[in-house]
Coordinates of C-alpha atoms in Angstrom, one line a residue:
M1 CA -48.7 -12.1 -42.0
S2 CA -51.6 -15.1 -41.3
T3 CA -54.1 -14.3 -38.4
I4 CA -55.4 -17.7 -37.0
P5 CA -59.0 -17.8 -37.0
T6 CA -60.7 -18.0 -32.8
L7 CA -61.6 -21.3 -31.1
D8 CA -65.5 -20.4 -32.0
Q9 CA -64.8 -19.4 -35.7
L10 CA -64.0 -23.5 -35.8
H11 CA -65.7 -24.8 -33.7
A12 CA -69.2 -23.1 -36.2
L13 CA -67.2 -24.4 -38.8
G14 CA -68.0 -28.1 -37.1
A15 CA -65.2 -29.7 -35.9
A16 CA -65.3 -33.3 -36.5
Q17 CA -64.3 -36.0 -33.0
Q18 CA -64.2 -33.2 -30.9
P19 CA -65.2 -34.0 -26.9
T20 CA -68.1 -32.8 -25.0
Y21 CA -66.7 -31.0 -21.7
P22 CA -68.9 -30.4 -19.4
D23 CA -66.5 -27.7 -17.1
Q24 CA -66.3 -24.7 -20.2
A25 CA -64.7 -22.8 -17.3
A26 CA -62.1 -26.1 -16.9
V27 CA -61.7 -25.7 -20.9
G28 CA -61.6 -21.9 -20.4
K29 CA -58.5 -22.4 -17.4
A30 CA -56.6 -25.0 -19.7
V31 CA -56.2 -23.6 -22.4
A32 CA -55.3 -20.8 -21.2
R33 CA -52.2 -22.2 -18.8
L34 CA -51.1 -23.6 -22.3
R35 CA -50.9 -20.3 -24.6
T36 CA -48.6 -18.9 -22.1
A37 CA -46.6 -22.2 -22.1
P38 CA -43.1 -22.1 -23.7
P39 CA -43.0 -24.2 -26.7
L40 CA -42.1 -28.3 -27.4
V41 CA -41.0 -27.3 -31.1
F42 CA -39.7 -24.3 -32.0
A43 CA -40.6 -22.8 -35.9
G44 CA -36.7 -23.3 -37.1
E45 CA -36.6 -26.6 -37.0
C46 CA -40.2 -27.0 -38.4
D47 CA -38.7 -25.9 -41.5
E48 CA -35.4 -28.0 -41.3
L49 CA -38.5 -30.8 -41.5
K50 CA -40.1 -29.2 -43.9
D51 CA -37.0 -28.7 -46.1
K52 CA -36.5 -32.6 -46.3
I53 CA -40.4 -33.3 -46.3
A54 CA -39.6 -31.5 -49.6
A55 CA -36.8 -34.4 -50.6
V56 CA -38.7 -36.8 -50.3
S57 CA -41.3 -35.6 -52.4
R58 CA -38.3 -35.9 -55.1
G59 CA -37.0 -39.0 -53.7
E60 CA -34.1 -37.8 -52.6
A61 CA -34.5 -39.0 -49.0
F62 CA -37.0 -41.8 -47.3
L63 CA -39.3 -41.0 -44.7
L64 CA -39.6 -43.4 -41.6
A65 CA -42.5 -42.6 -39.0
G66 CA -43.2 -45.4 -36.5
G67 CA -44.7 -44.8 -32.6
D68 CA -47.9 -45.4 -30.3
C69 CA -51.4 -45.0 -31.8
A70 CA -52.3 -44.3 -28.9
E71 CA -49.4 -42.1 -26.7
T72 CA -50.3 -43.5 -22.5
F73 CA -49.3 -40.8 -19.8
D74 CA -48.1 -44.4 -17.4
G75 CA -46.2 -44.9 -20.7
V76 CA -44.1 -41.9 -20.1
T77 CA -41.3 -43.5 -18.7
A78 CA -37.0 -43.0 -20.4
D79 CA -37.4 -47.0 -20.5
N80 CA -40.5 -47.1 -22.8
V81 CA -38.8 -44.3 -25.1
R82 CA -35.5 -45.4 -24.8
N83 CA -36.9 -49.2 -26.8
K84 CA -39.8 -47.5 -28.8
L85 CA -36.8 -45.0 -30.4
R86 CA -34.2 -47.6 -30.3
V87 CA -36.5 -50.0 -32.8
L88 CA -36.4 -46.6 -34.9
L89 CA -33.7 -46.2 -35.1
Q90 CA -32.8 -49.7 -36.0
M91 CA -35.0 -49.8 -38.8
A92 CA -34.1 -46.2 -40.3
V93 CA -30.5 -48.0 -40.3
V94 CA -31.4 -50.3 -42.5
L95 CA -33.5 -48.0 -44.8
T96 CA -30.7 -45.8 -45.0
Y97 CA -28.3 -48.8 -46.6
A98 CA -31.5 -50.2 -48.8
A99 CA -32.4 -46.6 -50.4
S100 CA -28.6 -44.5 -50.0
V101 CA -30.8 -42.4 -49.7
P102 CA -31.2 -40.3 -46.0
V103 CA -34.0 -41.6 -43.7
V104 CA -35.9 -38.8 -42.2
K105 CA -37.4 -39.8 -39.3
L106 CA -39.7 -39.0 -37.2
G107 CA -41.9 -39.9 -34.7
R108 CA -45.4 -40.2 -32.9
M109 CA -44.6 -39.5 -30.5
A110 CA -44.5 -36.8 -27.4
G111 CA -48.1 -35.6 -28.5
Q112 CA -50.0 -38.4 -29.8
Y113 CA -52.8 -38.8 -27.1
A114 CA -56.5 -38.1 -29.0
K115 CA -57.9 -40.8 -31.0
P116 CA -61.0 -40.4 -33.2
R117 CA -63.1 -42.7 -32.6
S118 CA -66.1 -44.0 -33.9
S119 CA -69.1 -44.0 -31.9
D120 CA -69.6 -41.0 -29.0
L121 CA -69.9 -44.0 -26.8
E122 CA -69.1 -47.5 -25.8
T123 CA -71.5 -50.2 -24.7
R124 CA -70.8 -53.3 -21.9
D125 CA -71.9 -56.1 -20.8
T126 CA -71.8 -56.7 -16.9
P127 CA -73.2 -58.8 -14.3
D128 CA -75.8 -56.1 -13.6
G129 CA -77.2 -56.0 -17.0
P130 CA -74.6 -52.8 -20.4
V131 CA -74.0 -49.9 -19.5
T132 CA -72.9 -47.2 -21.6
L133 CA -70.5 -45.3 -21.4
P134 CA -68.6 -42.1 -23.2
A135 CA -65.9 -44.0 -25.4
Y136 CA -61.9 -43.7 -24.6
R137 CA -60.9 -40.9 -26.8
G138 CA -57.1 -41.2 -25.5
D139 CA -55.5 -39.6 -22.3
A140 CA -55.9 -36.3 -23.2
V141 CA -59.2 -36.6 -23.3
N142 CA -61.1 -39.4 -20.9
G143 CA -59.6 -42.2 -18.2
F144 CA -59.4 -45.7 -20.4
E145 CA -61.3 -46.8 -17.5
F146 CA -64.8 -48.2 -18.1
T147 CA -66.2 -46.5 -14.5
P148 CA -68.4 -43.4 -15.7
E149 CA -65.3 -40.8 -12.7
S150 CA -63.1 -42.3 -15.4
R151 CA -65.0 -41.7 -18.7
I152 CA -65.9 -38.1 -18.0
P153 CA -64.0 -35.7 -20.3
D154 CA -61.2 -33.5 -18.5
P155 CA -60.2 -31.1 -19.4
Q156 CA -57.0 -30.9 -17.2
R157 CA -55.9 -33.7 -19.1
L158 CA -54.9 -31.3 -21.7
V159 CA -52.3 -29.6 -19.7
D160 CA -50.9 -32.9 -19.0
V161 CA -50.4 -33.7 -22.4
Y162 CA -48.7 -30.7 -22.3
N163 CA -46.3 -31.3 -20.0
S164 CA -46.4 -35.4 -20.5
S165 CA -44.8 -34.2 -24.4
A166 CA -42.2 -32.8 -22.8
A167 CA -40.7 -35.2 -20.4
T168 CA -40.3 -37.2 -23.7
L169 CA -39.4 -34.3 -25.6
N170 CA -36.6 -34.0 -23.0
L171 CA -35.7 -37.9 -23.5
V172 CA -35.5 -38.4 -27.1
R173 CA -33.3 -35.3 -26.7
A174 CA -31.4 -36.7 -24.6
F175 CA -30.5 -40.5 -25.9
V176 CA -30.3 -39.1 -29.8
T177 CA -27.3 -35.6 -28.5
G178 CA -26.2 -38.8 -25.1
G179 CA -24.7 -41.4 -27.6
Y180 CA -27.1 -43.2 -27.8
A181 CA -27.9 -43.2 -31.9
D182 CA -24.8 -43.8 -32.1
L183 CA -24.6 -46.0 -35.8
R184 CA -22.4 -48.4 -35.0
Q185 CA -24.0 -49.6 -32.0
V186 CA -27.3 -49.6 -33.6
H187 CA -25.8 -51.4 -36.1
T188 CA -24.5 -53.5 -33.5
W189 CA -27.8 -54.1 -31.9
N190 CA -29.4 -55.1 -35.8
N191 CA -26.7 -58.0 -35.7
D192 CA -28.5 -59.6 -32.6
F193 CA -31.4 -59.4 -34.3
V194 CA -30.2 -60.8 -37.1
R195 CA -28.9 -63.9 -35.9
E196 CA -32.3 -64.7 -33.7
S197 CA -34.2 -63.7 -36.4
P198 CA -35.8 -67.6 -37.3
Y199 CA -35.0 -65.9 -41.1
A200 CA -31.1 -65.3 -40.3
Q201 CA -30.2 -66.3 -43.9
R202 CA -32.5 -63.8 -45.1
Y203 CA -32.0 -61.1 -43.0
E204 CA -28.1 -61.9 -42.1
L205 CA -26.7 -60.1 -46.3
M206 CA -27.6 -57.3 -45.7
A207 CA -26.3 -57.1 -42.5
G208 CA -23.1 -58.4 -43.3
E209 CA -22.7 -55.6 -45.8
I210 CA -23.7 -52.8 -43.6
E211 CA -21.1 -54.7 -41.6
R212 CA -18.1 -54.1 -44.8
A213 CA -19.3 -50.6 -45.8
L214 CA -18.8 -49.8 -41.6
T215 CA -15.1 -51.3 -41.3
F216 CA -13.8 -49.5 -44.4
M217 CA -15.1 -46.4 -43.4
K218 CA -12.9 -46.7 -39.8
A219 CA -10.7 -47.9 -41.7
I220 CA -9.8 -44.5 -44.0
G221 CA -10.7 -43.2 -40.3
A222 CA -13.8 -41.1 -41.6
D223 CA -15.8 -41.1 -38.5
P224 CA -18.2 -38.2 -39.7
D225 CA -21.0 -36.7 -36.8
E226 CA -24.0 -38.0 -38.2
F227 CA -22.2 -41.5 -37.0
H228 CA -23.1 -41.0 -33.3
R229 CA -25.6 -38.1 -33.8
V230 CA -29.1 -38.6 -36.0
D231 CA -32.2 -36.0 -36.2
F232 CA -35.2 -36.7 -35.0
H233 CA -38.8 -35.0 -35.1
A234 CA -41.8 -35.5 -33.6
S235 CA -45.5 -35.5 -35.5
H236 CA -48.9 -36.4 -34.0
E237 CA -52.4 -35.8 -35.8
A238 CA -53.4 -32.5 -34.6
L239 CA -57.3 -33.5 -33.5
L240 CA -58.1 -31.9 -30.2
L241 CA -58.7 -27.8 -31.4
E242 CA -58.5 -26.4 -27.5
Y243 CA -55.1 -28.0 -27.5
E244 CA -53.8 -27.7 -31.0
H245 CA -54.7 -23.8 -31.1
A246 CA -53.6 -22.7 -27.5
M247 CA -49.9 -23.8 -28.8
T248 CA -50.1 -22.1 -31.9
R249 CA -47.4 -18.9 -32.0
I250 CA -46.4 -16.1 -34.6
D251 CA -42.7 -17.1 -35.1
S252 CA -40.1 -13.4 -34.1
R253 CA -38.9 -14.4 -37.9
T254 CA -41.6 -14.2 -40.3
E255 CA -44.2 -13.6 -38.8
Q256 CA -46.0 -16.0 -39.5
P257 CA -47.6 -19.0 -37.9
Y258 CA -46.9 -22.7 -36.0
N259 CA -48.3 -25.1 -33.8
V260 CA -45.6 -25.5 -31.4
S261 CA -46.1 -28.9 -30.2
G262 CA -45.6 -31.1 -33.0
H263 CA -42.2 -31.2 -36.2
M264 CA -45.5 -32.0 -38.2
V265 CA -49.0 -32.7 -37.7
W266 CA -51.5 -34.1 -39.3
I267 CA -55.7 -34.7 -40.2
G268 CA -57.0 -38.0 -40.0
E269 CA -59.4 -39.5 -42.1
R270 CA -62.1 -38.7 -40.3
T271 CA -61.6 -34.5 -40.1
R272 CA -60.2 -34.4 -43.7
Q273 CA -63.3 -32.7 -44.1
I274 CA -62.8 -29.7 -47.4
D275 CA -64.4 -26.5 -45.6
G276 CA -64.8 -28.3 -42.0
A277 CA -62.3 -27.1 -39.0
H278 CA -59.4 -28.5 -39.5
V279 CA -58.6 -27.8 -43.4
E280 CA -59.6 -24.5 -41.8
Y281 CA -57.3 -24.2 -39.4
F282 CA -54.1 -26.3 -40.8
R283 CA -54.6 -23.2 -43.6
H284 CA -53.1 -21.0 -41.3
I285 CA -49.7 -23.0 -40.1
R286 CA -47.0 -23.5 -40.9
N287 CA -46.0 -26.2 -40.5
P288 CA -45.5 -29.5 -42.1
I289 CA -47.9 -30.6 -42.6
G290 CA -50.2 -34.5 -43.8
V291 CA -53.8 -35.5 -44.4
K292 CA -54.9 -38.9 -44.1
L293 CA -56.0 -40.6 -47.3
G294 CA -58.6 -44.2 -46.9
P295 CA -60.1 -45.7 -50.0
T296 CA -63.1 -43.0 -49.7
A297 CA -60.8 -40.8 -51.1
T298 CA -60.8 -39.5 -54.7
P299 CA -58.6 -37.8 -56.5
D300 CA -60.6 -34.6 -57.0
E301 CA -60.6 -33.8 -53.0
A302 CA -57.0 -35.1 -53.1
L303 CA -56.9 -31.8 -55.5
A304 CA -59.3 -29.7 -52.9
L305 CA -57.2 -30.4 -49.8
A306 CA -53.8 -29.4 -51.9
A307 CA -55.3 -26.1 -53.2
R308 CA -56.8 -25.4 -49.9
L309 CA -54.0 -26.0 -47.7
N310 CA -50.8 -25.8 -50.6
P311 CA -51.9 -22.5 -52.9
D312 CA -48.5 -22.1 -53.5
N313 CA -47.5 -25.5 -53.8
E314 CA -44.9 -25.5 -51.8
P315 CA -42.4 -27.8 -51.8
G316 CA -42.9 -30.3 -48.8
R317 CA -45.5 -28.2 -47.5
L318 CA -47.4 -31.4 -47.6
T319 CA -48.1 -34.7 -47.2
F320 CA -50.5 -37.2 -48.5
I321 CA -50.7 -40.9 -46.3
T322 CA -52.7 -43.3 -47.9
R323 CA -54.0 -46.1 -46.0
F324 CA -56.1 -48.3 -48.6
G325 CA -55.8 -51.8 -46.9
A326 CA -54.0 -54.0 -48.9
G327 CA -57.2 -55.3 -50.8
K328 CA -57.8 -51.8 -51.8
V329 CA -54.2 -50.1 -52.5
R330 CA -53.5 -51.3 -56.5
D331 CA -57.2 -49.9 -57.9
G332 CA -57.5 -47.6 -55.6
L333 CA -54.1 -45.0 -55.3
P334 CA -53.4 -44.8 -59.0
P335 CA -56.6 -42.2 -59.8
L336 CA -54.4 -40.1 -57.0
V337 CA -51.8 -40.2 -57.4
E338 CA -52.1 -40.4 -61.7
K339 CA -54.3 -37.3 -61.5
V340 CA -53.0 -35.0 -58.6
T341 CA -49.1 -35.6 -60.6
A342 CA -51.7 -34.2 -63.5
E343 CA -51.6 -31.2 -61.9
G344 CA -48.3 -30.8 -60.5
V345 CA -49.0 -31.1 -57.2
Q346 CA -45.6 -30.6 -55.6
V347 CA -46.7 -33.9 -52.5
A348 CA -44.7 -36.3 -50.2
W349 CA -46.7 -40.1 -50.7
V350 CA -46.2 -41.8 -47.7
S351 CA -47.5 -45.3 -47.3
D352 CA -49.9 -45.8 -44.0
P353 CA -50.4 -49.5 -43.9
M354 CA -51.5 -50.8 -40.3
H355 CA -55.0 -48.0 -40.3
G356 CA -57.0 -49.3 -43.4
N357 CA -56.0 -53.6 -43.0
T358 CA -57.9 -54.1 -38.8
F359 CA -60.5 -56.7 -38.3
E360 CA -61.1 -58.5 -35.5
A361 CA -59.5 -61.5 -34.4
S362 CA -61.8 -64.8 -33.3
T363 CA -61.1 -64.3 -29.5
G364 CA -62.0 -60.9 -29.4
Y365 CA -59.3 -58.9 -29.9
K366 CA -58.5 -55.7 -32.2
T367 CA -56.0 -56.6 -34.8
R368 CA -53.8 -56.2 -37.7
R369 CA -52.5 -59.6 -40.2
F370 CA -48.3 -58.8 -40.5
D371 CA -48.9 -59.9 -44.1
D372 CA -51.5 -57.8 -44.3
V373 CA -48.9 -54.7 -43.7
L374 CA -46.0 -56.1 -45.8
D375 CA -48.9 -56.2 -49.3
E376 CA -50.7 -52.8 -48.7
I377 CA -46.8 -51.3 -48.0
Q378 CA -46.1 -53.3 -51.4
G379 CA -48.3 -52.1 -53.4
F380 CA -47.5 -48.9 -52.7
F381 CA -44.8 -49.5 -53.7
D382 CA -46.3 -51.6 -57.1
V383 CA -48.5 -48.5 -57.9
H384 CA -45.8 -45.6 -57.6
R385 CA -42.9 -47.8 -59.5
A386 CA -46.0 -48.3 -61.9
L387 CA -46.8 -45.0 -62.7
G388 CA -43.1 -43.3 -62.4
T389 CA -43.6 -41.7 -59.0
V390 CA -41.9 -41.6 -55.7
P391 CA -42.9 -44.8 -52.9
G392 CA -41.9 -41.6 -50.1
G393 CA -42.3 -43.2 -46.5
M394 CA -44.3 -45.1 -44.2
M395 CA -45.8 -44.9 -40.5
V396 CA -47.1 -47.7 -39.2
E397 CA -47.3 -48.2 -35.4
M398 CA -44.8 -50.1 -33.1
T399 CA -44.3 -50.2 -30.3
G400 CA -40.1 -51.5 -28.8
D401 CA -41.8 -54.2 -26.5
D402 CA -42.3 -57.4 -27.4
V403 CA -46.7 -57.2 -26.8
T404 CA -48.6 -59.5 -28.4
E405 CA -50.8 -57.8 -31.1
I406 CA -50.3 -58.2 -34.9
V407 CA -50.6 -62.0 -35.7
G408 CA -48.4 -63.0 -38.2
G409 CA -43.9 -62.4 -39.0
G410 CA -41.4 -64.7 -37.6
E411 CA -43.0 -65.7 -34.6
E412 CA -45.9 -66.0 -36.1
I413 CA -48.5 -65.5 -33.8
D414 CA -51.9 -66.5 -33.6
E415 CA -55.0 -65.4 -32.7
H416 CA -55.0 -67.1 -29.5
G417 CA -51.8 -65.7 -28.7
L418 CA -52.5 -62.3 -28.8
A419 CA -54.1 -62.7 -24.8
H420 CA -50.5 -63.8 -24.1
R421 CA -49.2 -59.9 -24.0
Y422 CA -51.7 -57.4 -25.0
E423 CA -51.2 -54.4 -23.9
S424 CA -52.2 -51.4 -26.2
V425 CA -55.6 -49.0 -25.8
V426 CA -56.5 -48.5 -28.5
D427 CA -55.1 -50.0 -32.0
P428 CA -52.3 -53.0 -31.9
R429 CA -49.2 -51.7 -32.8
L430 CA -46.4 -53.8 -34.3
N431 CA -43.5 -55.5 -31.8
R432 CA -40.1 -54.7 -31.7
V433 CA -39.6 -58.0 -33.7
Q434 CA -42.2 -57.2 -36.3
S435 CA -40.5 -53.8 -36.7
L436 CA -36.9 -55.1 -37.7
E437 CA -38.6 -57.4 -40.2
L438 CA -41.2 -54.6 -41.5
A439 CA -37.2 -53.3 -41.6
F440 CA -35.2 -55.4 -43.4
L441 CA -38.5 -56.4 -45.9
V442 CA -39.4 -52.5 -47.1
A443 CA -36.0 -52.6 -47.7
E444 CA -35.7 -55.3 -50.6
M445 CA -38.3 -53.4 -52.1
L446 CA -37.0 -50.2 -52.2
R447 CA -33.9 -51.6 -53.8
A448 CA -36.4 -52.7 -56.0
R449 CA -37.1 -49.5 -56.5
T450 CA -33.2 -47.7 -56.8
S451 CA -32.0 -50.8 -59.6

C-alpha cells in the first residue's frame, strides 16, 4: 500500500502558491471535518476515466475539458450548472461526429475554486490613496470583494468548497441521467445555434450530416442507451494541499490512495517543481493526473516529471496539458513531443489554448483573442501531424452564458464591448456562442487529422 506523506512533510518540501492562514487551529478543524466527509467521486470512476484517457493517448478517443477558470460559490445554481453542461454536450456532439471516435467529457467544475496568483498582494488606488491587500486566490481561500475582512484567508472556505462541489456534482448527475443529455435534443440545440450564427453556411454542412446520420439511425430502429445519457467526469487543479490531502482516501478494493475530490486532478504551471510538494503528493495518488507545461518547460523536465509521476509508464495515468501561446506553440511544442515520444513515455497530449494568450485590453480588462485561441489549437494539431503523434484533446475556459470576456468570434466583440458583460473574477472565458464556434472549427481540424 502506498503511504501518502503527511501535510507537514509536504509543506517542508516548499509548497508553492499556498495561502497564509492567520488561525492554524481553524485550519486543523476544517481539515479534520473534510477527512470524515463522504467521497465526492469513487475510485472505480477514476479508474474508468484512466482507461478512457489511455484511449485518448492512442488516438482512439478525443478529450474535451471545459468550464470556469475559477468557480464561485454564488455560481452553484441549477441554471449555471445546466448552461455549462449544455454547451459542453453540444461541443462534444460536433467533435464526436468529426473525429469518428468517442469524446471524453471532462468538466473544469465541482472543485475549481482556487487559483495561483503571480503576487501575494494586490494594490488598488482609492480616494484615500493606494491600498494593498492579500490577492484574491479564489473562493476556496478568500473573498473577491476588495476589503480587509474579505481578503483574509479563511479555512472554513475549504469546507464550503466541499459542499459546493457536492451540490454541483449532484446537479450534473441528475442532468446527464435524467434525459437532458439526449443526443437528439443536444443536436437540436446545435441546429438552433447554426441558424443564428453569422457563419451559418460554414457550419450547416456538418450539422446537416449529423442530422442525416441520426435520421438513418432512427429509421433502422437503432436507439442505444448511449443516445440518452453520457459519462461525465469532474476535474480541477489540485492546488490547496490542505483540501486535497484531506480528500484523499484508501480504496477498499486496491488498498491504494485516491483523491476523491475529483476524477482527474492536475498540477499547474506554477507548482510543477520536480522536488516540490505538489509533485510529491501527486506521485502517490492513483487518479489520472495532468501537468501543465508552458514555454519554460524543457524536454528533460517533461521526462523527469513523467518518471516521477508515472514510473510504471501506465497508459492513461499521465496527461501533459500544453499552454504555449499561439505565437510559441509551433516552435516550443515539437522538442517536448519528440523527446517524450522517443523515450517511449505513455502520455496523452492535450492543448490548453487559453492561458498562453492572455493580455490586457486598452480598456483595462484581462482578455484573450478568439483567433489566438483557435490558432494555438491549430498549431497543436500541426505539430502532432508533422511528428506523426496524437493530438489528444483540448481544455478550454468557457461558460454557458452570454458574457463578453474574449474579443472576436462571430459576435465580433471588441475591446470596448468587454464592458457589456464581463463577469469572470479571474480569467476571461469563451461565452456560449464562442464555445460552439470553436467546436465547429476544431471539428474541421479533426476531420483533416483523420482524412
